[in-house]
Amino acid sequence: MTRSHRWWIFLAAFLIPLTLSLSGCMSPKAQAFKTSFLPSTPAPVEPAFEEPPRIASDLYSNETPDLVQQALATPPRTAEAGSLIFKAEAHFDAGRKLYQQGDTIGARREFDAAMEVLLSAPENIPDRARLEHQLDHMAETIYRYDLEGLGPGAAQPEVVYDKPPLDDIIQMTFPSDPQLRPKVKEEIAATVSQLPLEENDDVLSYIHYFSTDRGHRTLLGGLRRAGRYKPLIQRILDDEGVPQELIFLAQAESGFLPRAKSYKSCVGMWQFAQFRGREYGLNQTAGSDDRMDPEKATRAAARHLHDLYATFGDWYLALAAYNCGPYCVEHAVQRTGYADFWELKRLNALPRETANYVPLILAMTIMAKNPKDYDLEGMELDEPVRYETVDLEAATHLALIADATDRPVSEIQELNPAVLKLVAPAGYQLRVPTGTAESVRGALDHVPALHRASWRVHRVLPGETLDAIAHRYATPASTISAANHKVLVPETGDLLVIPASYPQPRAVAHASHATAHAASHATPHATARSTGKRKTAHHVATKPPAKAPTYKTASLAAKHHPSAN
């Protein structure tokens, strides 16, 4: 036996047991992965109708994933794209720091550099979609800074409602493409869905519409925004034992816009009327409206849908009742004798909007669960909204929160769409960016509860004098001194309270330069002075130069911002 023969025998003796061992290890894992996508055991219910079973929450998959195919289908995140994004973010972070220090000229220079890095990327660069997503996100953030100009103290509109993207579409009918039928039928057969899916002319007509350029843009916009709330919605739908596919009801109602308001004055991501919202614990006051709170409204919608299914025992009728009300559906069933949505639609027993509502949701569900077939694959979802909560003991101005979190007021407003005014009411559970709750509580400790609706806080920067701080906030130095135990020479790191009041809300023009901040004087009140030991963030409102220079990021950001035109 030659040395070569002995080597091959040794190699075979080593590899065969190893192969058998690996196959034995992989089998249980593969089986566990496969079964994780199967529906879980339904929870028992008291009503006579069957409780909707729970299923795994993968909305965009129509079958058990294949790891090899999934890996091959995922485009690589190239080093070139990642390097450009890293470089752009470095410039952006530098600009943000300069902005907070009052150096608007330097901030604009860094913001310009950040945008230039992304805009100069080659057209044929791999992972182009990722770069464009980063560009949109960065442009919108810069837009906020530019719009507010002087930081969190600038006046902002108190509440601006959005129009639901599908508000007009749901009133219309569209032609159906017969060539879609075989493909859609195959997709439904291969799709795992707790919500029953159906292929008919009504559903096909909306699939056809959402395949057009205009319809595809509308669908894509909603699915991208869904990324902000998808984890929250999935968790709540699972808690309440209703189908995960009901997330597409929010897409139909509002396009995942928390401040959407329909022509019927229904409000929020789930479009509750006032009386229905109160029925499910969504309170409305002069200062807040829980219908626009994404978490509270999602919980209320899931419970309402659960109750409607318990009433009708059919998900299509439950969806119809969500749209037009349970009495309307009950009356249609009693009048026609049919407890079947498609029969009620055929007999024109339901309002036109409701008749289109169910096929619209089914069409979006089918398309989202089969992204490869409808050019929805590989889209970048918006980052999930993350926050911490702070309980407010007194009415508190959002600019004070912005001071403490080092964020623009608009970002605090976005986290709290249910707050209707710039002053959050006492007792409200305010959401603040992750990692800032401690800073907010520390800042609130330094401001008397009576004055949290009007005063500011400021962390002293190196070299800042009392006169410079007074100039920035348009508040007399003597007033600031008296409010901080008559301090005359503030030390770096001191947290000063700034007696100030805020301008009245105004209509915001989309300007390309910073706007002036006029703050009226307030009567001095003595408060505690911080020694700078607590790590509370600061946000400085600076007075702009007499003629603030325009810069490319202003117009570019306005171009990218959804409300710029």
Coordinates of C-alpha atoms in Angstrom, one line a residue:
M1 CA 0.0 0.0 0.0
T2 CA 1.5 3.3 -1.1
R3 CA 1.7 6.4 1.1
S4 CA -1.0 8.0 -1.2
H5 CA -3.5 5.1 -0.5
R6 CA -2.9 5.3 3.2
W7 CA -3.6 9.1 3.2
W8 CA -7.0 8.7 1.4
I9 CA -8.0 5.9 3.7
F10 CA -7.2 8.1 6.7
L11 CA -9.1 11.1 5.2
A12 CA -12.2 9.0 4.6
A13 CA -12.2 7.5 8.1
F14 CA -12.1 11.0 9.5
L15 CA -14.7 12.7 7.2
I16 CA -17.5 10.1 7.3
P17 CA -18.1 10.2 11.1
L18 CA -17.8 14.0 11.0
T19 CA -20.4 14.2 8.3
L20 CA -22.8 12.0 10.2
S21 CA -22.3 14.0 13.3
L22 CA -23.0 17.3 11.6
S23 CA -26.2 16.0 9.9
G24 CA -27.4 14.9 13.3
C25 CA -26.8 18.3 14.8
M26 CA -28.5 20.2 12.0
S27 CA -31.7 18.3 11.9
P28 CA -33.3 19.5 15.1
K29 CA -32.4 23.1 14.4
A30 CA -33.9 23.0 10.9
Q31 CA -37.0 21.4 12.2
A32 CA -37.3 24.0 15.0
F33 CA -36.9 26.8 12.4
K34 CA -39.6 25.4 10.2
T35 CA -42.1 24.9 13.0
S36 CA -41.5 28.4 14.4
F37 CA -43.5 29.7 11.4
L38 CA -46.5 27.5 12.0
P39 CA -49.6 28.9 13.8
S40 CA -49.6 28.5 17.6
T41 CA -52.4 26.9 19.6
P42 CA -55.5 29.2 19.6
A43 CA -56.5 30.7 23.0
P44 CA -59.9 29.7 24.4
V45 CA -62.6 32.4 24.5
E46 CA -66.0 32.8 26.1
P47 CA -68.0 33.9 23.1
A48 CA -69.8 31.4 20.9
F49 CA -67.6 32.3 18.0
E50 CA -64.2 30.8 17.6
E51 CA -61.2 32.8 18.9
P52 CA -58.8 33.8 16.0
P53 CA -55.7 31.6 16.3
R54 CA -52.3 33.1 16.7
I55 CA -49.6 32.7 14.2
A56 CA -46.0 33.7 13.9
S57 CA -45.5 37.3 13.0
D58 CA -43.6 37.2 9.6
L59 CA -45.7 39.4 7.4
Y60 CA -43.6 39.3 4.3
S61 CA -43.1 35.6 3.8
N62 CA -45.3 33.2 1.9
E63 CA -43.6 30.0 2.9
T64 CA -41.1 28.4 5.3
P65 CA -37.8 30.3 4.4
D66 CA -35.0 28.5 2.7
L67 CA -31.8 29.6 4.3
V68 CA -29.7 29.0 1.2
Q69 CA -32.0 30.9 -1.1
Q70 CA -32.5 33.7 1.4
A71 CA -28.7 34.1 1.6
L72 CA -28.3 34.2 -2.1
A73 CA -31.2 36.6 -2.6
T74 CA -29.8 39.1 -0.1
P75 CA -27.6 41.6 -1.9
P76 CA -24.3 42.2 -0.1
R77 CA -23.8 45.4 1.7
T78 CA -20.6 46.5 -0.1
A79 CA -17.7 48.0 1.7
E80 CA -17.9 51.0 -0.7
A81 CA -21.4 52.0 0.3
G82 CA -20.7 51.4 4.0
S83 CA -17.6 53.6 3.8
L84 CA -19.6 56.5 2.3
I85 CA -22.3 56.3 4.9
F86 CA -19.8 56.2 7.7
K87 CA -18.0 59.2 6.3
A88 CA -21.3 61.1 5.8
E89 CA -22.4 60.3 9.4
A90 CA -19.1 61.6 10.7
H91 CA -19.7 65.0 9.0
F92 CA -23.3 65.0 10.2
D93 CA -22.4 64.4 13.8
A94 CA -19.8 67.1 13.7
G95 CA -22.4 69.5 12.3
R96 CA -24.9 68.6 15.0
K97 CA -22.4 69.4 17.7
L98 CA -21.5 72.7 16.1
Y99 CA -25.2 73.6 15.8
Q100 CA -25.7 72.8 19.5
Q101 CA -22.8 75.1 20.3
G102 CA -24.4 78.0 18.4
D103 CA -22.0 77.8 15.4
T104 CA -24.6 77.7 12.6
I105 CA -22.0 78.6 9.9
G106 CA -19.8 75.6 10.9
A107 CA -22.9 73.4 11.2
R108 CA -24.0 74.2 7.7
R109 CA -20.6 73.5 6.4
E110 CA -20.5 70.0 8.0
F111 CA -24.1 69.3 6.9
D112 CA -23.2 70.3 3.3
A113 CA -20.2 67.9 3.5
A114 CA -22.4 65.1 4.7
M115 CA -24.9 65.5 1.9
E116 CA -22.1 65.9 -0.7
V117 CA -20.6 62.6 0.3
L118 CA -23.8 60.7 -0.4
L119 CA -24.8 62.8 -3.5
S120 CA -21.4 62.1 -5.1
A121 CA -21.8 58.3 -5.0
P122 CA -21.6 56.7 -8.4
E123 CA -25.0 55.9 -10.0
N124 CA -24.1 52.2 -10.5
I125 CA -22.8 51.6 -6.9
P126 CA -24.1 48.4 -5.4
D127 CA -26.7 48.9 -2.6
R128 CA -27.8 52.2 -4.1
A129 CA -31.1 51.9 -2.3
R130 CA -29.4 51.9 1.1
L131 CA -27.5 55.1 0.2
E132 CA -30.7 56.8 -0.9
H133 CA -32.5 55.8 2.2
Q134 CA -29.7 57.3 4.3
L135 CA -29.8 60.5 2.2
D136 CA -33.6 60.9 2.8
H137 CA -33.2 60.4 6.5
M138 CA -30.3 62.8 6.8
A139 CA -32.1 65.4 4.6
E140 CA -35.2 65.3 6.8
T141 CA -33.2 65.7 10.0
I142 CA -31.3 68.7 8.6
Y143 CA -34.6 70.1 7.4
R144 CA -35.8 70.1 11.0
Y145 CA -32.7 71.9 12.3
D146 CA -32.9 74.5 9.5
L147 CA -36.7 75.0 10.0
E148 CA -36.3 75.7 13.7
G149 CA -33.2 77.8 13.1
L150 CA -32.7 78.8 16.7
G151 CA -33.1 75.4 18.2
P152 CA -35.9 74.1 20.5
G153 CA -37.1 77.5 21.6
A154 CA -38.4 78.5 18.2
A155 CA -42.2 78.5 17.8
Q156 CA -43.7 75.5 16.0
P157 CA -47.2 74.8 14.8
E158 CA -49.1 73.0 17.5
V159 CA -50.7 70.2 15.5
V160 CA -50.7 69.5 11.7
Y161 CA -52.8 66.7 10.4
D162 CA -51.9 64.5 7.5
K163 CA -54.3 63.3 4.8
P164 CA -54.5 59.5 4.6
P165 CA -52.8 58.5 1.4
L166 CA -55.7 56.1 0.4
D167 CA -58.6 58.4 1.4
D168 CA -59.5 59.1 -2.2
I169 CA -58.5 55.7 -3.7
I170 CA -60.9 53.8 -1.5
Q171 CA -63.8 55.6 -3.2
M172 CA -62.7 54.6 -6.6
T173 CA -62.8 51.4 -8.7
F174 CA -60.1 50.2 -11.1
P175 CA -60.0 47.8 -14.0
S176 CA -58.9 44.3 -13.4
D177 CA -56.1 42.6 -15.4
P178 CA -57.2 39.0 -16.2
Q179 CA -53.5 38.0 -16.7
L180 CA -53.0 38.4 -13.0
R181 CA -55.5 35.7 -12.0
P182 CA -53.3 32.6 -12.4
K183 CA -50.3 34.2 -10.7
V184 CA -52.4 35.5 -7.7
K185 CA -54.1 32.1 -7.4
E186 CA -50.7 30.4 -7.1
E187 CA -49.5 33.0 -4.6
I188 CA -52.5 32.5 -2.4
A189 CA -52.0 28.8 -2.4
A190 CA -48.4 29.2 -1.3
T191 CA -49.0 32.0 1.3
V192 CA -49.2 31.4 5.0
S193 CA -51.9 33.7 6.4
Q194 CA -54.3 33.7 9.3
L195 CA -56.5 36.2 7.5
P196 CA -58.3 34.4 4.7
L197 CA -57.0 35.5 1.3
E198 CA -59.2 35.4 -1.8
E199 CA -58.7 35.9 -5.5
N200 CA -61.5 37.6 -7.4
D201 CA -62.0 40.6 -9.7
D202 CA -62.3 43.1 -6.8
V203 CA -59.0 42.0 -5.3
L204 CA -57.3 41.8 -8.7
S205 CA -58.4 45.3 -9.5
Y206 CA -56.5 46.7 -6.5
I207 CA -53.5 44.5 -7.2
H208 CA -53.5 45.9 -10.7
Y209 CA -53.7 49.5 -9.4
F210 CA -50.9 49.0 -6.9
S211 CA -48.8 47.6 -9.7
T212 CA -49.0 50.9 -11.6
D213 CA -46.4 53.6 -11.0
R214 CA -48.6 55.8 -8.9
G215 CA -50.1 53.0 -6.9
H216 CA -46.8 51.3 -6.4
R217 CA -45.3 54.5 -4.9
T218 CA -48.3 54.8 -2.5
L219 CA -47.9 51.2 -1.4
L220 CA -44.2 51.4 -1.1
G221 CA -44.4 54.6 1.0
G222 CA -46.7 53.0 3.5
L223 CA -44.7 49.8 3.7
R224 CA -41.5 51.8 4.4
R225 CA -43.2 53.8 7.1
A226 CA -44.5 50.6 8.6
G227 CA -41.0 49.9 9.8
R228 CA -41.4 52.6 12.5
Y229 CA -44.3 50.8 14.2
K230 CA -44.1 47.2 12.9
P231 CA -42.5 45.6 16.0
L232 CA -45.0 47.5 18.3
I233 CA -48.0 46.5 16.2
Q234 CA -46.9 42.9 15.9
R235 CA -46.5 42.6 19.6
I236 CA -49.9 44.1 20.4
L237 CA -51.8 42.0 17.7
D238 CA -50.2 38.9 19.2
D239 CA -51.1 40.0 22.7
E240 CA -54.8 40.4 21.7
G241 CA -54.9 37.2 19.7
V242 CA -55.8 38.6 16.3
P243 CA -54.2 38.0 12.9
Q244 CA -50.9 39.7 12.2
E245 CA -52.1 40.6 8.8
L246 CA -54.4 43.2 10.3
I247 CA -51.3 45.5 10.2
F248 CA -52.4 46.2 6.7
L249 CA -55.6 47.7 8.0
A250 CA -53.4 50.5 9.4
Q251 CA -51.9 50.8 5.9
A252 CA -55.3 51.2 4.4
E253 CA -56.5 53.6 7.1
S254 CA -53.6 56.0 7.4
G255 CA -50.5 54.8 5.6
F256 CA -49.0 54.5 9.1
L257 CA -49.3 58.3 9.8
P258 CA -50.2 58.8 13.5
R259 CA -51.7 62.2 12.8
A260 CA -53.8 61.2 9.8
K261 CA -57.2 62.8 9.7
S262 CA -59.9 61.8 7.3
Y263 CA -62.7 63.9 5.7
K264 CA -65.0 62.2 8.2
S265 CA -62.8 63.6 11.1
C266 CA -61.6 60.1 12.1
V267 CA -58.1 60.5 13.5
G268 CA -54.9 58.5 14.0
M269 CA -53.1 55.6 12.6
W270 CA -56.2 53.4 13.1
Q271 CA -58.7 56.2 12.3
F272 CA -61.0 56.2 15.3
A273 CA -64.1 58.4 15.5
Q274 CA -64.4 60.2 18.8
F275 CA -67.1 58.1 20.3
R276 CA -65.5 54.8 19.3
G277 CA -62.2 55.9 20.6
R278 CA -63.7 56.7 24.0
E279 CA -65.4 53.3 24.0
Y280 CA -61.9 51.7 23.9
G281 CA -60.2 54.1 26.3
L282 CA -58.8 56.6 23.9
N283 CA -59.4 59.9 25.8
Q284 CA -59.5 63.3 24.1
T285 CA -58.8 66.5 25.9
A286 CA -57.8 70.1 25.0
G287 CA -54.2 69.1 25.2
S288 CA -54.0 65.5 24.0
D289 CA -55.8 63.0 21.9
D290 CA -55.0 59.3 22.5
R291 CA -56.3 58.4 19.1
M292 CA -53.0 59.7 17.7
D293 CA -50.9 57.7 20.2
P294 CA -49.5 54.8 18.2
E295 CA -49.3 52.3 21.1
K296 CA -52.7 53.2 22.7
A297 CA -54.5 53.3 19.4
T298 CA -53.1 50.0 18.2
R299 CA -54.2 48.3 21.5
A300 CA -57.7 49.8 21.1
A301 CA -57.9 48.8 17.4
A302 CA -56.8 45.2 18.2
R303 CA -59.4 44.9 20.9
H304 CA -62.1 46.4 18.7
L305 CA -61.3 44.0 15.9
H306 CA -61.3 41.1 18.4
D307 CA -64.8 42.1 19.5
L308 CA -66.1 42.5 15.9
Y309 CA -64.8 39.0 15.1
A310 CA -66.6 37.6 18.2
T311 CA -69.8 39.3 17.0
F312 CA -69.8 38.2 13.3
G313 CA -67.6 35.1 13.3
D314 CA -66.0 36.2 10.0
W315 CA -63.0 38.3 9.4
Y316 CA -64.3 39.9 6.2
L317 CA -67.5 41.1 8.0
A318 CA -65.3 42.2 11.0
L319 CA -63.2 44.3 8.6
A320 CA -66.3 45.8 7.0
A321 CA -67.8 46.6 10.4
Y322 CA -64.5 48.3 11.4
N323 CA -65.0 50.6 8.4
C324 CA -68.7 51.4 8.5
G325 CA -69.7 50.3 12.0
P326 CA -71.2 47.0 13.4
Y327 CA -74.8 48.3 13.1
C328 CA -74.4 49.0 9.4
V329 CA -73.2 45.4 8.8
E330 CA -75.8 43.9 11.1
H331 CA -78.5 45.8 9.2
A332 CA -77.2 44.6 5.8
V333 CA -77.2 41.0 7.0
Q334 CA -80.7 41.2 8.4
R335 CA -82.0 42.9 5.3
T336 CA -80.5 40.5 2.8
G337 CA -80.3 37.3 4.8
Y338 CA -76.7 36.8 3.8
A339 CA -73.9 36.8 6.4
D340 CA -71.3 36.8 3.6
F341 CA -69.3 39.9 2.7
W342 CA -69.1 39.1 -1.1
E343 CA -72.8 38.6 -1.3
L344 CA -73.5 41.8 0.6
K345 CA -71.1 43.6 -1.9
R346 CA -72.8 42.0 -4.9
L347 CA -76.3 43.2 -3.6
N348 CA -75.0 46.7 -2.9
A349 CA -76.0 46.3 0.7
L350 CA -72.9 48.0 2.0
P351 CA -71.6 51.6 1.5
R352 CA -69.3 51.9 -1.5
E353 CA -66.3 52.7 0.6
T354 CA -66.8 49.6 2.7
A355 CA -67.3 47.4 -0.3
N356 CA -63.9 48.5 -1.6
Y357 CA -62.2 48.4 1.9
V358 CA -61.9 44.6 2.3
P359 CA -60.6 43.9 -1.2
L360 CA -58.1 46.8 -0.8
I361 CA -56.7 45.2 2.4
L362 CA -56.5 41.7 0.8
A363 CA -54.7 43.1 -2.2
M364 CA -52.1 44.8 -0.1
T365 CA -51.7 41.7 2.1
I366 CA -51.1 39.4 -0.9
M367 CA -48.6 41.8 -2.5
A368 CA -46.6 42.4 0.7
K369 CA -46.4 38.7 1.4
N370 CA -45.1 38.1 -2.1
P371 CA -42.6 41.0 -2.4
K372 CA -40.5 39.4 -5.2
D373 CA -43.5 39.3 -7.5
Y374 CA -44.4 43.0 -7.1
D375 CA -41.0 44.7 -6.9
L376 CA -41.2 45.2 -3.2
E377 CA -38.2 43.1 -2.3
G378 CA -35.1 44.6 -0.6
M379 CA -36.8 47.9 0.3
E380 CA -35.3 49.7 3.3
L381 CA -37.9 50.0 6.1
D382 CA -37.8 53.1 8.4
E383 CA -36.0 52.5 11.6
P384 CA -38.3 51.4 14.5
V385 CA -39.4 54.2 16.8
R386 CA -37.6 53.7 20.2
Y387 CA -38.3 55.7 23.3
E388 CA -38.3 56.0 27.1
T389 CA -41.1 57.5 29.1
V390 CA -41.2 60.3 31.7
D391 CA -44.2 61.0 33.9
L392 CA -44.9 64.7 33.9
E393 CA -46.0 66.1 37.3
A394 CA -46.9 69.5 35.9
A395 CA -47.7 71.0 32.5
T396 CA -44.3 71.1 30.6
H397 CA -43.2 72.9 27.5
L398 CA -41.8 70.6 24.9
A399 CA -38.9 73.0 24.3
L400 CA -37.8 72.4 27.9
I401 CA -37.7 68.7 27.1
A402 CA -35.8 69.5 23.9
D403 CA -33.2 71.4 26.0
A404 CA -32.7 68.3 28.2
T405 CA -32.6 65.8 25.4
D406 CA -30.4 67.8 23.0
R407 CA -33.0 67.3 20.2
P408 CA -35.2 69.7 18.1
V409 CA -38.7 70.3 19.3
S410 CA -40.0 68.6 16.2
E411 CA -38.4 65.3 17.2
I412 CA -40.1 65.4 20.6
Q413 CA -43.4 66.2 18.8
E414 CA -42.9 63.2 16.5
L415 CA -42.4 60.9 19.5
N416 CA -45.6 62.3 21.0
P417 CA -48.1 62.8 18.2
A418 CA -51.0 62.7 20.7
V419 CA -49.8 65.9 22.3
L420 CA -51.8 68.7 20.6
K421 CA -50.0 71.7 21.9
L422 CA -46.4 72.7 22.6
V423 CA -47.2 72.2 26.3
A424 CA -47.8 68.6 27.4
P425 CA -50.4 68.4 30.1
A426 CA -49.8 67.4 33.8
G427 CA -50.0 63.6 34.3
Y428 CA -49.0 62.8 30.8
Q429 CA -46.6 60.0 30.1
L430 CA -44.2 61.7 27.8
R431 CA -42.0 59.8 25.4
V432 CA -38.3 60.9 25.0
P433 CA -35.5 59.5 22.9
T434 CA -33.9 56.4 24.2
G435 CA -31.1 57.2 26.7
T436 CA -32.4 60.6 27.7
A437 CA -35.0 59.9 30.4
E438 CA -32.5 60.5 33.2
S439 CA -31.4 63.8 31.7
V440 CA -35.0 65.0 31.4
R441 CA -35.8 64.1 35.0
G442 CA -32.7 65.9 36.1
A443 CA -33.6 69.0 34.2
L444 CA -37.2 69.0 35.5
D445 CA -35.8 68.8 39.1
H446 CA -34.2 72.2 38.6
V447 CA -37.3 73.9 37.3
P448 CA -40.2 74.6 39.7
A449 CA -43.3 72.7 38.6
L450 CA -45.2 76.0 38.3
H451 CA -42.8 77.3 35.6
R452 CA -42.2 74.2 33.5
A453 CA -44.6 75.4 30.9
S454 CA -42.5 78.5 30.2
W455 CA -38.9 78.2 31.5
R456 CA -35.8 76.7 29.9
V457 CA -32.6 75.0 31.1
H458 CA -29.1 75.6 29.7
R459 CA -25.9 73.7 30.4
V460 CA -23.0 76.3 30.5
L461 CA -20.4 75.7 27.8
P462 CA -16.7 76.5 28.2
G463 CA -16.0 80.2 28.1
E464 CA -19.7 81.3 28.2
T465 CA -20.6 84.3 30.3
L466 CA -23.9 85.3 31.8
D467 CA -24.3 88.1 29.4
A468 CA -23.8 85.8 26.4
I469 CA -26.4 83.3 27.8
A470 CA -28.8 86.2 28.4
H471 CA -28.3 87.4 24.8
R472 CA -29.0 83.9 23.4
Y473 CA -32.3 83.6 25.2
A474 CA -33.4 87.2 25.0
T475 CA -33.7 87.3 28.8
P476 CA -32.0 89.9 31.0
A477 CA -28.9 88.7 32.8
S478 CA -30.3 89.9 36.1
T479 CA -33.3 87.8 35.6
I480 CA -31.2 84.7 35.0
S481 CA -28.9 85.5 37.9
A482 CA -31.9 86.0 40.3
A483 CA -33.4 82.7 39.2
N484 CA -30.1 80.9 40.0
H485 CA -29.3 82.1 43.5
K486 CA -27.8 85.4 42.1
V487 CA -25.0 83.6 40.2
L488 CA -22.8 86.2 38.4
V489 CA -20.1 84.0 36.9
P490 CA -21.4 80.6 35.8
E491 CA -19.0 77.7 35.7
T492 CA -18.6 75.3 32.8
G493 CA -21.1 72.5 33.3
D494 CA -23.5 74.4 35.5
L495 CA -27.2 73.8 34.7
L496 CA -28.9 77.1 34.7
V497 CA -32.7 77.6 34.6
I498 CA -33.7 80.4 32.2
P499 CA -36.9 82.3 33.0
A500 CA -38.5 82.8 29.6
S501 CA -41.7 82.6 27.7
Y502 CA -42.4 81.4 24.2
P503 CA -43.8 83.1 21.1
Q504 CA -47.3 82.1 20.1
P505 CA -47.5 79.2 17.5
R506 CA -47.3 80.4 14.0
A507 CA -47.6 79.1 10.5
V508 CA -44.1 77.8 9.6
A509 CA -42.7 78.9 6.2
H510 CA -40.2 76.6 4.6
A511 CA -37.3 79.0 4.7
S512 CA -33.8 78.3 3.7
H513 CA -32.3 80.2 6.6
A514 CA -32.7 80.5 10.3
T515 CA -35.6 82.5 11.7
A516 CA -35.3 85.0 14.6
H517 CA -36.5 84.0 18.1
A518 CA -38.3 86.6 20.2
A519 CA -38.8 85.6 23.9
S520 CA -40.6 87.9 26.3
H521 CA -39.2 88.6 29.7
A522 CA -40.4 86.9 32.8
T523 CA -40.5 87.8 36.5
P524 CA -37.5 86.4 38.3
H525 CA -38.1 83.6 40.8
A526 CA -35.3 82.0 42.9
T527 CA -34.5 78.4 42.1
A528 CA -31.8 75.9 42.8
R529 CA -28.5 76.1 40.9
S530 CA -26.8 73.0 39.7
T531 CA -23.1 72.4 40.4
G532 CA -22.8 70.6 37.1
K533 CA -22.5 67.1 38.6
R534 CA -25.6 65.8 36.9
K535 CA -25.1 64.9 33.3
T536 CA -28.0 66.8 31.7
A537 CA -27.8 67.6 28.0
H538 CA -28.0 71.2 26.9
H539 CA -29.4 72.8 23.8
V540 CA -28.5 76.3 23.0
A541 CA -30.7 78.7 21.1
T542 CA -28.5 81.1 19.2
K543 CA -29.3 84.4 17.5
P544 CA -28.6 84.2 13.7
P545 CA -26.5 86.7 11.9
A546 CA -28.2 89.6 10.3
K547 CA -28.2 87.9 7.0
A548 CA -27.9 84.2 7.4
P549 CA -26.3 82.6 4.4
T550 CA -28.3 80.0 2.5
Y551 CA -26.8 76.6 1.9
K552 CA -27.4 73.6 -0.2
T553 CA -28.7 71.4 2.5
A554 CA -31.6 73.7 3.2
S555 CA -33.1 73.5 -0.3
L556 CA -32.2 69.9 -0.6
A557 CA -33.7 69.0 2.7
A558 CA -36.9 70.9 1.8
K559 CA -37.0 69.0 -1.5
H560 CA -36.8 65.7 0.4
H561 CA -39.3 66.6 3.1
P562 CA -42.8 65.3 2.5
S563 CA -44.5 68.6 3.4
A564 CA -42.0 70.9 1.6
N565 CA -44.3 71.7 -1.3

